[in-house]
C-alpha positions as CSV (number, residue, x, y, z in Angstrom):
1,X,38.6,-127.3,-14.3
2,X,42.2,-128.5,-14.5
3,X,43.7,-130.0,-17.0
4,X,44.6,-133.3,-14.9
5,X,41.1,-133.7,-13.5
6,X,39.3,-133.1,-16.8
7,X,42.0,-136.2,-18.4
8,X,40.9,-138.2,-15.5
9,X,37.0,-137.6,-16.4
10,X,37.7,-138.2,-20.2
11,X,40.1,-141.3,-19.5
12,X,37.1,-143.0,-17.6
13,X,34.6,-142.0,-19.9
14,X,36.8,-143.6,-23.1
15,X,37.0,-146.8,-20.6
16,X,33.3,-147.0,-20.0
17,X,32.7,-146.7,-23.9
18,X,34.1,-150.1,-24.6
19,X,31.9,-151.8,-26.7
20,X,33.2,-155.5,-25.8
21,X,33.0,-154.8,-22.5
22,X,29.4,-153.4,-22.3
23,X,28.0,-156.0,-24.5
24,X,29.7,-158.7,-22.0
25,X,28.7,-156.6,-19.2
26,X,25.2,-156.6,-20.6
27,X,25.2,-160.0,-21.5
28,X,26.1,-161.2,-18.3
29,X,23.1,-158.5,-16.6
30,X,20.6,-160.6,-18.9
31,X,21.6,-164.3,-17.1
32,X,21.7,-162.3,-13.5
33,X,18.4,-161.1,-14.0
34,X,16.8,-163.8,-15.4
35,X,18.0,-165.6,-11.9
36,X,16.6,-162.5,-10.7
37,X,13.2,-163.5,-11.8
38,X,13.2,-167.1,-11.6
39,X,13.8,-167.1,-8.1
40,X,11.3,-164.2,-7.4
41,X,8.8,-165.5,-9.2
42,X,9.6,-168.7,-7.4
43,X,9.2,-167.2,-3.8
44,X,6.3,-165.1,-4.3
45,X,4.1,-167.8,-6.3
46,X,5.2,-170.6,-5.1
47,X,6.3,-169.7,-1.5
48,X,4.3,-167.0,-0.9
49,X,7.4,-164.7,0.3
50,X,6.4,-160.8,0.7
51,X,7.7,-159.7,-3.1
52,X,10.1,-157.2,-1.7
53,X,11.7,-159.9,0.8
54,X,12.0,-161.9,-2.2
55,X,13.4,-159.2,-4.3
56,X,16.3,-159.0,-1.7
57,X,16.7,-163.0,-1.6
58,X,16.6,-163.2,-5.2
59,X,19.0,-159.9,-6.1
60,X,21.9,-161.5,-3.7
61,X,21.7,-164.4,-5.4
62,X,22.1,-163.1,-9.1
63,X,24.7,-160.7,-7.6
64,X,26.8,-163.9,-6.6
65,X,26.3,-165.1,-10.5
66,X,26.9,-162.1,-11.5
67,X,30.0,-161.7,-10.1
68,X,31.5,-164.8,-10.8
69,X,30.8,-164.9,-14.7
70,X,32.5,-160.9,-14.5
71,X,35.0,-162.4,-12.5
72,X,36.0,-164.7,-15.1
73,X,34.7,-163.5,-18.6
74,X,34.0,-159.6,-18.6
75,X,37.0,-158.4,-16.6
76,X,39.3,-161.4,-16.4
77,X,42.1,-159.0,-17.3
78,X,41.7,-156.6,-14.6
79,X,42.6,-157.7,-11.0
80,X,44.5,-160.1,-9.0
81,X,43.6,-163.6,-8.5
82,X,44.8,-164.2,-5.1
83,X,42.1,-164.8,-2.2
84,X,42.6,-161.6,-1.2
85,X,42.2,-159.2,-3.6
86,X,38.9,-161.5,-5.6
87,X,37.3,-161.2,-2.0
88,X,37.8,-157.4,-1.8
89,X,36.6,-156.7,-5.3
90,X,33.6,-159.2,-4.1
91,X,32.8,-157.1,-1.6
92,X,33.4,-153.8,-3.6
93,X,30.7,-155.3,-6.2
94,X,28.2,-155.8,-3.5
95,X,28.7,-152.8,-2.0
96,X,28.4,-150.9,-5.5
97,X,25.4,-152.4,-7.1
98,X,23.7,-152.1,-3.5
99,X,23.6,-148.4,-5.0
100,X,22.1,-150.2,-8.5
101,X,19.7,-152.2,-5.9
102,X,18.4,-149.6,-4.4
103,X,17.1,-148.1,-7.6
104,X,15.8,-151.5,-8.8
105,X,13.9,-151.7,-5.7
106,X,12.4,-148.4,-5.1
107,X,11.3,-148.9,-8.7
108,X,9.7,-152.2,-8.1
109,X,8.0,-150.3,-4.6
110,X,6.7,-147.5,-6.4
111,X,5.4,-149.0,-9.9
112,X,3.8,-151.9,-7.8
113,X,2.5,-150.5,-5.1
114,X,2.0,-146.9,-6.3
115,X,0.8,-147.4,-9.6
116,X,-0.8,-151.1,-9.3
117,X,1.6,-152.6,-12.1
118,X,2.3,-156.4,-11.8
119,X,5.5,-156.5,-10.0
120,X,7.4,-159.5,-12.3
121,X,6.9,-156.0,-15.3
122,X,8.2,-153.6,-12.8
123,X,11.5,-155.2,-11.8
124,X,12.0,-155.9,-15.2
125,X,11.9,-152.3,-15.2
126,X,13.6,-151.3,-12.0
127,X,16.4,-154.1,-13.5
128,X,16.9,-151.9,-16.6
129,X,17.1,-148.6,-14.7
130,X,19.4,-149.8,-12.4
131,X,21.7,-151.6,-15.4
132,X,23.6,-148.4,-16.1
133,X,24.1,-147.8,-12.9
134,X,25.9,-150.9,-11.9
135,X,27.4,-151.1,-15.2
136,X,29.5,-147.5,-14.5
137,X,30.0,-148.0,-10.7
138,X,31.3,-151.7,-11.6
139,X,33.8,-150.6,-14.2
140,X,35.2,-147.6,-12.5
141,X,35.3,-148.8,-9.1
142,X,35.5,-152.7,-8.6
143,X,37.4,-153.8,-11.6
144,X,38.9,-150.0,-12.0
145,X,39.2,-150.5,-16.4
146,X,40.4,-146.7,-16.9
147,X,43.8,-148.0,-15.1
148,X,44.1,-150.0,-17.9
């Protein structure tokens, strides 16, 4: 491996060790997945929504918090501020935690309908696995902290 590219690796691993910046980042995961819950637990009890339709409704709506408290709190030093560039890094978050989704929700598929588990217990779990995921694409890519 080249010296360059093996910088590059260690200069983003060194950025995704901040500890201020997970903690935040995990802090602000806790509030977007207890919207997460709320509002599946609201559609599929209350509404009777199919718990993977809800698991959609409910996960773009914690993305949006999600975003916004990052936006402003976990990297408010990284980024522009114009219209522009918070729409694109918008975007960039939905596109990389639909990556962080997809693991939440084949979790929540597999331990509810494959193994019978109450499916409020297995997003909690699908939201954990999925955590580290969106917490390293989110960093690197969207708010890009080993430019720092």
């Amino acid at each position: 491996m080249s010296d360059s590219v093996a910088e590059a690796i260690r200069t983003r691993f060194r950025a995704l060790l901040s500890t201020t910046r997970f903690t935040q980042f995990a802090s602000v995961g806790f509030v977007g997945a207890a919207v997460d819950m709320i509002v599946l637990a609201v559609l599929v009890d209350v509404f009777d929504v199919w718990y993977l339709t809800s698991k959609v409704l409910s996960w773009e709506l914690a993305i949006i918090v999600i975003f916004a408290v990052n936006e402003r709190w976990t990297f408010a030093d990284y980024g522009s501020m114009t219209p522009r560039a918070l729409g694109k890094r918008f975007l960039r978050s939905n596109a990389v935690r639909f990556a962080g989704f997809l693991v939440t929700l084949s979790v929540l598929a597999v331990l509810v309908d494959g193994f019978g588990i109450w499916y409020l217990a297995a997003n909690v779990v699908g939201i954990g696995i999925g955590f580290f995921v969106n917490y390293t694409c989110e960093s690197l890519y969207t708010w890009k902290v080993h430019r720092d």
